mmCIF file of C-alpha atoms in Angstrom:
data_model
loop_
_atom_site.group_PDB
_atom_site.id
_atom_site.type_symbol
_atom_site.label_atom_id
_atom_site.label_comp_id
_atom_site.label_asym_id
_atom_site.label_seq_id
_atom_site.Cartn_x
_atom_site.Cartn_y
_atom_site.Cartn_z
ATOM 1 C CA UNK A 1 37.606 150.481 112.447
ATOM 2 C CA UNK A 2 40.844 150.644 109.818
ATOM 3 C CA UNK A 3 40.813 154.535 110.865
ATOM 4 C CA UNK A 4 40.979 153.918 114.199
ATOM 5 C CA UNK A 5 43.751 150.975 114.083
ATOM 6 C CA UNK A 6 45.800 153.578 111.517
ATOM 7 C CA UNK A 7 45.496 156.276 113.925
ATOM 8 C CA UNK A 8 46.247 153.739 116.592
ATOM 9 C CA UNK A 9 49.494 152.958 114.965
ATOM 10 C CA UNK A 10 50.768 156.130 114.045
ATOM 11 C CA UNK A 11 50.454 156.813 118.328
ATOM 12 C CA UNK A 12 52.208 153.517 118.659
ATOM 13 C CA UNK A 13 54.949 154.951 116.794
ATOM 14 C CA UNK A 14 55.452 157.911 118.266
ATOM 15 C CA UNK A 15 54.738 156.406 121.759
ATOM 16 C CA UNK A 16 57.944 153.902 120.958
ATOM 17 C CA UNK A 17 60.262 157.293 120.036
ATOM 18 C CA UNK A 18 59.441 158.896 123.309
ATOM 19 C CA UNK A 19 60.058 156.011 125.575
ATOM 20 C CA UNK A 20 63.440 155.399 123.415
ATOM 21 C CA UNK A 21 64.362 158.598 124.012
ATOM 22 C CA UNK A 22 63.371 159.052 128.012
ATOM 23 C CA UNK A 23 63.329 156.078 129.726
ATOM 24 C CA UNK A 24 65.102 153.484 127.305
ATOM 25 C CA UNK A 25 63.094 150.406 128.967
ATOM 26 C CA UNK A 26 64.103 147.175 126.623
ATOM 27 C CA UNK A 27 60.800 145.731 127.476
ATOM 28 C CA UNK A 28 58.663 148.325 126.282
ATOM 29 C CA UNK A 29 60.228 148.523 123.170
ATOM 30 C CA UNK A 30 59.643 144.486 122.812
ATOM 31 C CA UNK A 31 56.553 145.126 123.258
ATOM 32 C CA UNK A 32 55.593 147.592 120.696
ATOM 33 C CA UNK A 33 57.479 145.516 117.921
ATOM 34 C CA UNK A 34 55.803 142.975 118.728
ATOM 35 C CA UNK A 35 52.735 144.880 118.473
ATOM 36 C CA UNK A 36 54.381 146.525 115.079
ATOM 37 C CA UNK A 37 54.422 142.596 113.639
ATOM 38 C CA UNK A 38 50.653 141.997 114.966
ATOM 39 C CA UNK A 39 49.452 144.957 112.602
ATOM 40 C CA UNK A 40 51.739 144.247 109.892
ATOM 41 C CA UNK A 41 50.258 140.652 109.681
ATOM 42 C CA UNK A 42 46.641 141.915 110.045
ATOM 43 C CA UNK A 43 47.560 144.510 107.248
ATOM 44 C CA UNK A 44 48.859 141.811 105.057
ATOM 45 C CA UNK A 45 45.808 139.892 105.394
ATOM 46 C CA UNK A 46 44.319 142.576 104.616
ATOM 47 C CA UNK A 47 46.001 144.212 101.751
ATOM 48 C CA UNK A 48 43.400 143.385 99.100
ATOM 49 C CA UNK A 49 40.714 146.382 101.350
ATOM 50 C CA UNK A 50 43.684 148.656 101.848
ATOM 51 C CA UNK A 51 43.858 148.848 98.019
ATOM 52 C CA UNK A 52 40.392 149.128 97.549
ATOM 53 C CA UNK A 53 40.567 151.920 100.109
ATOM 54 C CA UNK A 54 43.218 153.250 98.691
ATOM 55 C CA UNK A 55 44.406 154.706 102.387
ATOM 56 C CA UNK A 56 47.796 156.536 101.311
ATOM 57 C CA UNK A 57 48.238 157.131 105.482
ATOM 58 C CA UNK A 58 52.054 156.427 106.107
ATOM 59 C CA UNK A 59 51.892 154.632 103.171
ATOM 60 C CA UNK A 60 55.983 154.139 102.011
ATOM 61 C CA UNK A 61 57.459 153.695 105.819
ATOM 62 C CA UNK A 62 54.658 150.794 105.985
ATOM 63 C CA UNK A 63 55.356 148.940 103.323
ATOM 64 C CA UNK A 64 59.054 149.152 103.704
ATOM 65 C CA UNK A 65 58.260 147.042 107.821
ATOM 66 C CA UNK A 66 56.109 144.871 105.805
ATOM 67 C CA UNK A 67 58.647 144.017 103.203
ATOM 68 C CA UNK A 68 61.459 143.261 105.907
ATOM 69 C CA UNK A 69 58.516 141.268 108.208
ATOM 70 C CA UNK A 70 57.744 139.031 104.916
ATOM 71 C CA UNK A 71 61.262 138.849 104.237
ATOM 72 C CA UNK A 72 61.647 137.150 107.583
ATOM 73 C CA UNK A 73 58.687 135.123 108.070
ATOM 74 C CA UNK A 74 59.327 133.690 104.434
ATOM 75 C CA UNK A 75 62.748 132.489 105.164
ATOM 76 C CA UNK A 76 62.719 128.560 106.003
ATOM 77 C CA UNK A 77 65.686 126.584 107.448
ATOM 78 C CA UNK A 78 66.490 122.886 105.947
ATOM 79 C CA UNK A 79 64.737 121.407 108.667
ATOM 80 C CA UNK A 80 61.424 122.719 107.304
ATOM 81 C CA UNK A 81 61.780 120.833 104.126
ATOM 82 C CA UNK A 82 59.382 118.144 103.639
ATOM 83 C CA UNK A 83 61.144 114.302 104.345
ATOM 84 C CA UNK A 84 61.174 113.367 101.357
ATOM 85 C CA UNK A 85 62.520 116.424 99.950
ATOM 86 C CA UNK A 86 65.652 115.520 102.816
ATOM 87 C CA UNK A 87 66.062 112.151 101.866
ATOM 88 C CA UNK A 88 66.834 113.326 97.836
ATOM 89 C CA UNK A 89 69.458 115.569 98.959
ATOM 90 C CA UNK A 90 70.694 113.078 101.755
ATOM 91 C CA UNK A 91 71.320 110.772 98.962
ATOM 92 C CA UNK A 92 73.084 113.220 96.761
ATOM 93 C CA UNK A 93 75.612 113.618 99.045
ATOM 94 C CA UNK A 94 79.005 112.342 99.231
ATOM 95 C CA UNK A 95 80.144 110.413 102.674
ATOM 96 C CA UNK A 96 82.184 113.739 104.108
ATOM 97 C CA UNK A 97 78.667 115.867 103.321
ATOM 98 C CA UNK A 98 76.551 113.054 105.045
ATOM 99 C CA UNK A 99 79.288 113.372 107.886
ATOM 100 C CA UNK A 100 78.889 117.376 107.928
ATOM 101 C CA UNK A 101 75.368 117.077 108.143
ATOM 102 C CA UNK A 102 75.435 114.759 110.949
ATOM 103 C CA UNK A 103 77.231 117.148 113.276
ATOM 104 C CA UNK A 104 74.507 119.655 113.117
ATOM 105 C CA UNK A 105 71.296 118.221 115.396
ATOM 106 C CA UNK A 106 70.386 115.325 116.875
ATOM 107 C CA UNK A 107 67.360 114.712 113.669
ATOM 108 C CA UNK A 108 70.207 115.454 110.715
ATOM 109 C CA UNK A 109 72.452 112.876 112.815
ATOM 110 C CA UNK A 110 69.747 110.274 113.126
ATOM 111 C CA UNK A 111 68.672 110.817 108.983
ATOM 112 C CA UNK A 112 71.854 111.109 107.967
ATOM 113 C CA UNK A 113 73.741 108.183 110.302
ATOM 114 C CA UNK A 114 70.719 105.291 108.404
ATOM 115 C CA UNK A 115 72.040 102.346 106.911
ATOM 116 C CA UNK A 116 70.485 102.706 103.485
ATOM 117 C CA UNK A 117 72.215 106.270 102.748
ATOM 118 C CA UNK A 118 75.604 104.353 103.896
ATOM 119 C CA UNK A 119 74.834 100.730 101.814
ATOM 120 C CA UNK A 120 75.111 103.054 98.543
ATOM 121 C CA UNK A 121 78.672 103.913 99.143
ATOM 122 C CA UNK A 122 79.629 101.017 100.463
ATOM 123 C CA UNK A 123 79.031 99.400 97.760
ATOM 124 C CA UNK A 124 79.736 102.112 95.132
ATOM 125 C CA UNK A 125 83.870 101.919 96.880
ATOM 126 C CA UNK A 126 83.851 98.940 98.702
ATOM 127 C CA UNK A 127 81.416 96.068 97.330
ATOM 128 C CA UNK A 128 83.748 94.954 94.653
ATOM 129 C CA UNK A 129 86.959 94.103 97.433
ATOM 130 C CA UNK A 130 84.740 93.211 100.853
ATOM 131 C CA UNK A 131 83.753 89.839 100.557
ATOM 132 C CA UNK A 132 82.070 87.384 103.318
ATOM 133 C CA UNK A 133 85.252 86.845 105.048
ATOM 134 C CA UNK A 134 85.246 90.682 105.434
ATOM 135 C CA UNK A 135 82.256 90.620 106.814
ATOM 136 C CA UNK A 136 82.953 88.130 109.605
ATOM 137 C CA UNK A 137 86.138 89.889 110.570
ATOM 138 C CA UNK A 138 84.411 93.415 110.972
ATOM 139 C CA UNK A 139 81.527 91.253 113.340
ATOM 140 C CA UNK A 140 84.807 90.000 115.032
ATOM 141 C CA UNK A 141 86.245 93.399 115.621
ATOM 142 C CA UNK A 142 83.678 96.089 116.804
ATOM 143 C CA UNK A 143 82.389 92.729 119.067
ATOM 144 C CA UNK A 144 85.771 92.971 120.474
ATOM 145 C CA UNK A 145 86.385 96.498 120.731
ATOM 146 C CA UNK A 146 85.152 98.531 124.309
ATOM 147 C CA UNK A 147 83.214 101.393 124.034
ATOM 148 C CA UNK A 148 85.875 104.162 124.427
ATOM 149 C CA UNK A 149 87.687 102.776 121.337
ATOM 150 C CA UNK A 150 85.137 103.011 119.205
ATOM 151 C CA UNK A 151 85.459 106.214 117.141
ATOM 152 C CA UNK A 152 88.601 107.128 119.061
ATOM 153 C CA UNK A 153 91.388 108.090 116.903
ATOM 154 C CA UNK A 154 94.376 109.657 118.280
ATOM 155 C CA UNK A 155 95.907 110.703 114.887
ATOM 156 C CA UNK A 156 95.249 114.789 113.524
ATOM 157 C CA UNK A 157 95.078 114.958 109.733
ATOM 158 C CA UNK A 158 94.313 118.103 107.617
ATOM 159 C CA UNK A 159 92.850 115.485 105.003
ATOM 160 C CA UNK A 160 89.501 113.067 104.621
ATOM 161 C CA UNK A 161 91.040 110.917 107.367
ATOM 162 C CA UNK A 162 91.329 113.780 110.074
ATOM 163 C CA UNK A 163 88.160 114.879 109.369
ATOM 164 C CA UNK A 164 85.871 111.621 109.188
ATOM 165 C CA UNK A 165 87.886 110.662 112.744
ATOM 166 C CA UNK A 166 86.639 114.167 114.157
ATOM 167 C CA UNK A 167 83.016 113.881 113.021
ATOM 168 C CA UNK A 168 82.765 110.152 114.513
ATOM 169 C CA UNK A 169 84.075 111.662 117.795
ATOM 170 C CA UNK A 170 82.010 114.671 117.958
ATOM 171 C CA UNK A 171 79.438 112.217 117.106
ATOM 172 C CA UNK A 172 79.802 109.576 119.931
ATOM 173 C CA UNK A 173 80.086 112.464 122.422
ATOM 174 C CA UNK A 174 77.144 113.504 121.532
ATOM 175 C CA UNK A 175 75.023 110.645 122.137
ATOM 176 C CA UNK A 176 76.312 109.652 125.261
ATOM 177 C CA UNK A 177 74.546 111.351 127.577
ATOM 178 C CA UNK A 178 70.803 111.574 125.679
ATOM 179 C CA UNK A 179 71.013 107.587 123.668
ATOM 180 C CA UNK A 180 71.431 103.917 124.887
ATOM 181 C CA UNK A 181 75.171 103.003 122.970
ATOM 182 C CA UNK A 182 73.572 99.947 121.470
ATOM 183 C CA UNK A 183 71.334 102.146 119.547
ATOM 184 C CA UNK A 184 74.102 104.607 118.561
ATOM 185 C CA UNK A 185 75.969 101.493 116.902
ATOM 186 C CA UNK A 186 73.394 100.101 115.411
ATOM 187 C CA UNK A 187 71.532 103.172 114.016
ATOM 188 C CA UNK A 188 75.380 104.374 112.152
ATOM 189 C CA UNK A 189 76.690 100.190 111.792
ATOM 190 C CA UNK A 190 77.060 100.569 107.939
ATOM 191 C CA UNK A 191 78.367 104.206 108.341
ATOM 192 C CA UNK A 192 80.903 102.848 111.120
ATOM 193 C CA UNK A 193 82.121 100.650 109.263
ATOM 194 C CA UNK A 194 83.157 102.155 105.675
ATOM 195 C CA UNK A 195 84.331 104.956 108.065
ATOM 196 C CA UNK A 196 86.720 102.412 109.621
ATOM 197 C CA UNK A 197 87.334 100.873 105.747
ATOM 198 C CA UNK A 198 87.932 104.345 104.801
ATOM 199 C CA UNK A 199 90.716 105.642 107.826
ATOM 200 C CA UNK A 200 92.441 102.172 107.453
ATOM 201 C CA UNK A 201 91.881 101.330 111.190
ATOM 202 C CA UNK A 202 90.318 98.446 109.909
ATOM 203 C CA UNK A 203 92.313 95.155 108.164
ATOM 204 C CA UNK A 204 90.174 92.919 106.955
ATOM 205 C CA UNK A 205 91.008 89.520 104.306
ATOM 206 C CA UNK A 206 91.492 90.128 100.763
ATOM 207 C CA UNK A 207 93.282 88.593 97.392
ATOM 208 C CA UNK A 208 97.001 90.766 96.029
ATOM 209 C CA UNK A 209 97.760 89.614 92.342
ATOM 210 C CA UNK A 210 100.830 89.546 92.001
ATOM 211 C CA UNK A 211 102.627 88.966 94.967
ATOM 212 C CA UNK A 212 105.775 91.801 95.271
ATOM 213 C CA UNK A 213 104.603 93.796 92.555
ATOM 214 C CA UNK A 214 107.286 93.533 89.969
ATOM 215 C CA UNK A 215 108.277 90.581 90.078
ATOM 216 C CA UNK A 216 107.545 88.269 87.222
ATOM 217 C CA UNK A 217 107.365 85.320 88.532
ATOM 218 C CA UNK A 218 104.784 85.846 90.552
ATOM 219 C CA UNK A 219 102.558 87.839 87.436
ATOM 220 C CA UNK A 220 99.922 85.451 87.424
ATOM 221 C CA UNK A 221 99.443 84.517 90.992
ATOM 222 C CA UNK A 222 96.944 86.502 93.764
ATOM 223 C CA UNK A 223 98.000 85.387 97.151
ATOM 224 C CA UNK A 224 95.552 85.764 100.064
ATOM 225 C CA UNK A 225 96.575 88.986 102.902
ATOM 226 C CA UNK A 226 95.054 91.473 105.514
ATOM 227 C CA UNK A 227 94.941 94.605 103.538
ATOM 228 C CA UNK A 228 94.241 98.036 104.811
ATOM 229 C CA UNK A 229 93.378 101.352 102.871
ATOM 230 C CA UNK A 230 95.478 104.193 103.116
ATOM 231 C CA UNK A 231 93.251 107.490 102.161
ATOM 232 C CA UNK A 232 96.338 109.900 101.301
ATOM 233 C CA UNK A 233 98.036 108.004 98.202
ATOM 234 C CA UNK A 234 94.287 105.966 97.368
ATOM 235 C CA UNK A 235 96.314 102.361 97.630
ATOM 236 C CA UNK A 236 96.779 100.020 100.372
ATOM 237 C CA UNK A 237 99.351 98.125 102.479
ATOM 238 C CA UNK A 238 99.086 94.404 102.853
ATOM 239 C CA UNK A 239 100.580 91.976 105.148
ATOM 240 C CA UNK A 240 101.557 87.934 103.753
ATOM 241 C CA UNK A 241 101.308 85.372 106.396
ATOM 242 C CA UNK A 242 105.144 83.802 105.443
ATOM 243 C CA UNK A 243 106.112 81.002 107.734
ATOM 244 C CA UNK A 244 105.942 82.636 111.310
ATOM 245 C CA UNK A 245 106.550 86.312 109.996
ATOM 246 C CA UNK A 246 104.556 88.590 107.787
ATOM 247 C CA UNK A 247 105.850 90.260 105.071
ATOM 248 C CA UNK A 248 104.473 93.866 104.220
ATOM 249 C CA UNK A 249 103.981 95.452 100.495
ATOM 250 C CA UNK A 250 102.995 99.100 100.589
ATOM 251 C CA UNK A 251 101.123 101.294 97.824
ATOM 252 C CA UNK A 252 99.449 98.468 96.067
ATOM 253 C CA UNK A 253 96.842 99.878 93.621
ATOM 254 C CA UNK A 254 92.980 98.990 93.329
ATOM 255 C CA UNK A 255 92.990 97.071 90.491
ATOM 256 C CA UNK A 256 95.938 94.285 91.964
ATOM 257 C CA UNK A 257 93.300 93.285 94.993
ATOM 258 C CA UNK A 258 89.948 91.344 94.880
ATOM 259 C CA UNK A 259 87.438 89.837 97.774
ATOM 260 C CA UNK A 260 88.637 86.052 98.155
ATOM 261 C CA UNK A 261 86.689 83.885 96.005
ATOM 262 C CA UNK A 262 86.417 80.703 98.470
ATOM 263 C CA UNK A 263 86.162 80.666 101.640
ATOM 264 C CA UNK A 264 89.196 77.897 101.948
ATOM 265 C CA UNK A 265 91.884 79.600 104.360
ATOM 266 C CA UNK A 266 95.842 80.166 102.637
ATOM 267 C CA UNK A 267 97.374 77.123 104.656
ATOM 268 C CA UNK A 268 94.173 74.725 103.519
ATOM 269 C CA UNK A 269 93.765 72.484 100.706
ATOM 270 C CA UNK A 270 90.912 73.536 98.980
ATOM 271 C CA UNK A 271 88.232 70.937 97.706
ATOM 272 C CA UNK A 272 88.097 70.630 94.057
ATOM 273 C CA UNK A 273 84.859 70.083 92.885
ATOM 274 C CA UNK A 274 85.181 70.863 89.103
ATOM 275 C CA UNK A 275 87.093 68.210 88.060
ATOM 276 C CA UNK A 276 84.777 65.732 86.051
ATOM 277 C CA UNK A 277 84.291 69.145 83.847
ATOM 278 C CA UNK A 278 87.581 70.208 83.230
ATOM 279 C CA UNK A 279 88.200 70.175 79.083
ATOM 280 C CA UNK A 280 90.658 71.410 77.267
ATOM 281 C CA UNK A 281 91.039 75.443 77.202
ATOM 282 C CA UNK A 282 88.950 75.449 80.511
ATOM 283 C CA UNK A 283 90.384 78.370 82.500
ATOM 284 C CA UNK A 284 91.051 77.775 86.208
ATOM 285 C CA UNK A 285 93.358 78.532 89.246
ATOM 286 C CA UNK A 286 95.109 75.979 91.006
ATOM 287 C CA UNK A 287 96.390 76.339 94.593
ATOM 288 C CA UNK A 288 100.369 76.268 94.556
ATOM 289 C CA UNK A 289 103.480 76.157 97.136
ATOM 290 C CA UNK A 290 107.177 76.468 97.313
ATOM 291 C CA UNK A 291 106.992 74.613 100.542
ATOM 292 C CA UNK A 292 104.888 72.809 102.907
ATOM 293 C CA UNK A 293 105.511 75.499 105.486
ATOM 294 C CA UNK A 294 104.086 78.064 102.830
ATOM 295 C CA UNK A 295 100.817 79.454 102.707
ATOM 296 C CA UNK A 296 99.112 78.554 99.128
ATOM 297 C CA UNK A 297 98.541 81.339 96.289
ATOM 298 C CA UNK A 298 96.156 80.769 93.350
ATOM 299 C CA UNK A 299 98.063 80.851 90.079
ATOM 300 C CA UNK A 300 96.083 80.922 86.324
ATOM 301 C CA UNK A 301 95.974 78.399 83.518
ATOM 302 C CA UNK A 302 94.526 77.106 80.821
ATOM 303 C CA UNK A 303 93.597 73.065 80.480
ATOM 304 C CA UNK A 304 95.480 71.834 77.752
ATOM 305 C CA UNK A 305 95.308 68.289 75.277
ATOM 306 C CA UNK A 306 97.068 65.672 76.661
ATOM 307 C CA UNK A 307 100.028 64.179 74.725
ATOM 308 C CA UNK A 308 97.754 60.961 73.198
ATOM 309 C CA UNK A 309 95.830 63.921 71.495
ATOM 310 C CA UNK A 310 96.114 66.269 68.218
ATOM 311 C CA UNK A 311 94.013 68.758 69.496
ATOM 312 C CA UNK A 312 91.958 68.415 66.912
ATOM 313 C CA UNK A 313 88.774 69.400 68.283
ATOM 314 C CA UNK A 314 86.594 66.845 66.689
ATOM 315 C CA UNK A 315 88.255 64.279 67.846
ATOM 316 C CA UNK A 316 89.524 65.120 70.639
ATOM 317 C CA UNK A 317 88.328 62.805 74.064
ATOM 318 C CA UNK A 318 90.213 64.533 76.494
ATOM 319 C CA UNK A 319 86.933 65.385 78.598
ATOM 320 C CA UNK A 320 86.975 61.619 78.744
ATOM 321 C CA UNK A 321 90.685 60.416 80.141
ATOM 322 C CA UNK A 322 91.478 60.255 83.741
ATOM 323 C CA UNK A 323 94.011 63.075 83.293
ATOM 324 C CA UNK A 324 94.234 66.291 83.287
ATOM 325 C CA UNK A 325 97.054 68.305 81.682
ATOM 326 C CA UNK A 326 97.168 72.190 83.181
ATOM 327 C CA UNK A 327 98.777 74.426 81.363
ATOM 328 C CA UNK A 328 100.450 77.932 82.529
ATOM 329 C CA UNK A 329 101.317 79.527 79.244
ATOM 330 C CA UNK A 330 103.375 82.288 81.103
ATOM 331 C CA UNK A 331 106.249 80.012 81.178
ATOM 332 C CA UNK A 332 108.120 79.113 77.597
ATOM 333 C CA UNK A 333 107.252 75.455 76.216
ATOM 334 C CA UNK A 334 110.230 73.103 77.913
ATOM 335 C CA UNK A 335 109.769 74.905 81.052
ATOM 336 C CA UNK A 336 109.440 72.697 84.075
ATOM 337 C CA UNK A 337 106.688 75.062 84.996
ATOM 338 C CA UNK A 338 104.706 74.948 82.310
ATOM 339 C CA UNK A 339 102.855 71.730 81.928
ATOM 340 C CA UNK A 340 101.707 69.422 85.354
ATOM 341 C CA UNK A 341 99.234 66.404 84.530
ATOM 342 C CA UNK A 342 97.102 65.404 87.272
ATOM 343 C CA UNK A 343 94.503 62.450 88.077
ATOM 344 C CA UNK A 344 91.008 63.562 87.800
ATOM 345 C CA UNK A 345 89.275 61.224 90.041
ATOM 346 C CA UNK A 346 91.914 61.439 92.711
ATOM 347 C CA UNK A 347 93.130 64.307 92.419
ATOM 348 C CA UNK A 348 94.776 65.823 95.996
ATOM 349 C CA UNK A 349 98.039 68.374 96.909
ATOM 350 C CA UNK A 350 101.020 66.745 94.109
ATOM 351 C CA UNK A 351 104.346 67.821 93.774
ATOM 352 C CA UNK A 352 107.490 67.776 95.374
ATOM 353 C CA UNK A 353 110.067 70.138 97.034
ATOM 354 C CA UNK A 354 111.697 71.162 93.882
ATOM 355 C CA UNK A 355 108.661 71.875 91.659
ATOM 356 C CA UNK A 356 106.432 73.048 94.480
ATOM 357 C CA UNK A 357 102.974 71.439 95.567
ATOM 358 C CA UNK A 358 99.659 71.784 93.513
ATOM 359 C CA UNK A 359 96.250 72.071 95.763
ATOM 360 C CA UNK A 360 92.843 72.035 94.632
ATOM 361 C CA UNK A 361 91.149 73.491 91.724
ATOM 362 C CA UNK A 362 88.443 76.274 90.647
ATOM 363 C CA UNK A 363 87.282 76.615 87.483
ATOM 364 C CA UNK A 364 86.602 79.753 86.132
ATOM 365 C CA UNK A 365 83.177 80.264 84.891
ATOM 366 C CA UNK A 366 83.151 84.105 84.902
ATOM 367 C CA UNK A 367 84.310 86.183 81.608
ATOM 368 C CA UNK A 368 84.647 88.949 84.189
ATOM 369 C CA UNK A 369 86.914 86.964 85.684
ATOM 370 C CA UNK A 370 89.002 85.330 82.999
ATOM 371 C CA UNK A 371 89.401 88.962 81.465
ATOM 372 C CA UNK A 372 91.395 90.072 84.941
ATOM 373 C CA UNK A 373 93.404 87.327 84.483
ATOM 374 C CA UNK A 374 94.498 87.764 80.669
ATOM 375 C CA UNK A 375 94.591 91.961 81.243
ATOM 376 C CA UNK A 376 98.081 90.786 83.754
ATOM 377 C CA UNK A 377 99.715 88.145 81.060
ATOM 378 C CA UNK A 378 102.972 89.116 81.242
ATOM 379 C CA UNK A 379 104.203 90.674 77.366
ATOM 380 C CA UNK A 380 106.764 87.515 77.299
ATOM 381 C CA UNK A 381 106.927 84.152 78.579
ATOM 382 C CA UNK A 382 109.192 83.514 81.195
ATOM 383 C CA UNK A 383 111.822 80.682 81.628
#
């Protein structure tokens, strides 16, 4: 039987040459590779007899089809890799490589489009600045927005921006015509959006220490504003609500912003609910404005001993008075800004148009926190 499939083969051969030669019929060539990789396989499985045989028939021009037939047949593509062999290097990747990978077939855009390989990055970049009034605003805007605007963007980059905004389109073109839109949006939702965070298309509510960087006045303030990112210098532009008009600060650097830490809107008194536990070198932030028709800002300070005490420690029962003295040590002793007593029990906006008004209270519980503040204390106190 192996003699007559050898001697089969080597007619095969020769039968292939002829009808190159004469006729030069595609088909029948087809057909006797094919019938080439049918006896290469069956010799393969059979290798262990051949060597017991020790056939030496054609024996180098065979092995050198079988090598380049095992060569082929051993080559796998990354769709061949097990899942969970995917998901590892899925979750290696960095958001352009997940974006790459998404433009190649309908499963790599599905695997690499899911939520949980997006929720990393997010909050890896964007967790420490997107707070819950973040959230609401980006359930405001892609609510709002029509299909067609959805990963349009008009502007050509060479950079990250230009090529996230072409990936999203190429993307959204794709699905249209095979997937239901609603499943599109909420199969990439988490992608979507730090794509949006990431081309600045998307404002959303944050905290600015100080206010018109430079200024010293203003050193240890943060004043609520609709930020944006801007990918090519890594800082962002914010806008100040400022009585009817909005004023804009440009290249403002990550560690000036935070996520708001209440929920109170700028223009709002906020309801202080520390009060019965403010003691002397509490650290807080008190709401402040120039004006009525300003928006507030949050400012730092310290609680200080009221007059009646020696701030001596032991003694010391200012826990216990109806006062409060707040302290911002930013401001030389004498300073009309540095010391404002207020009443504990009924405490609401003080102040006058002079000095400025003083809103509610927060106290600051966080070291985290206090240590921001501190890092920005001016290096001397200001008039």
């Amino acid at each position: 039987m192996l003699f007559f499939l050898v001697s089969c083969f080597s007619f095969i051969l020769l039968l292939s040459k002829s009808w190159k030669s004469t006729m030069g019929d595609i088909s029948n060539i087809w057909f006797c590779e094919d019938f080439l990789k049918f006896l290469a396989s069956w010799f393969r499985k059979g290798r262990n007899t051949i060597s017991y045989l020790n056939l030496p028939l054609m024996k180098k021009p065979v092995e050198s089809k079988l090598e380049n037939v095992e060569k082929k047949e051993d080559e796998i593509s990354l769709l061949d890799l097990p899942d969970l062999t995917l998901e590892c290097i899925f979750e290696r990747l960095p958001p352009n490589g997940l974006c790459s990978m998404a433009a190649v077939c309908s499963y790599l855009r599905e695997k690499c489009t899911s939520d949980h390989l997006w929720e990393k990055h997010m909050k890896e970049k964007w967790g420490a600045l997107i707070g819950s009034a973040a959230y609401r605003e980006w359930q405001c805007y892609i609510a709002s927005r029509n299909n067609d605007s959805l990963l349009e963007n008009p502007r050509k980059k060479r950079d990250l921006l230009g090529k996230f905004s072409e990936i999203r389109k190429f993307l959204w073109n794709r699905s249209k015509g095979n997937e239901d839109n609603s499943k599109v949006r909420s199969s990439s939702a988490i992608m979507d959006w730090y794509l949006s965070l990431e081309s600045g298309t998307f404002w959303f509510s944050a905290q600015v220490f100080n206010r018109e960087n430079g200024h010293v006045g203003f050193t240890l303030s943060c004043y609520d504003a609709e930020v944006s990112y801007d990918c090519n210098t890594n800082t962002f532009r914010a806008r100040y609500p400022s009585q009817g008009r909005r004023i804009v600060e440009e290249n403002i650097e990550w560690n000036r912003l935070r996520a708001p830490t209440v929920d109170t809107p700028p223009y709002v008194l906020h309801v202080s609910d520390c009060l019965s536990d403010l003691k002397p070198d509490d650290h807080f932030e008190i709401q402040w404005r120039k004006s009525k028709e300003f928006a507030y800002g949050w400012w730092y300070g310290v609680v200080g001993h009221l007059e009646s005490c020696n701030g001596n420690k032991l003694n010391c029962h200012c826990h216990s008075s109806d006062t409060v003295l707040l302290e911002f040590k930013q401001y030389t002793p004498g300073s009309r800004w540095r010391q404002i007593v207020i009443n504990r029990k009924e405490h609401r906006e003080v102040g006058n148009e002079a000095d400025g008004f003083y809103g509610g209270i927060r106290k600051l519980y966080s070291d985290k926190e206090i240590s921001l503040w501190k890092s920005l204390c001016p290096s001397s106190t200001l008039e």
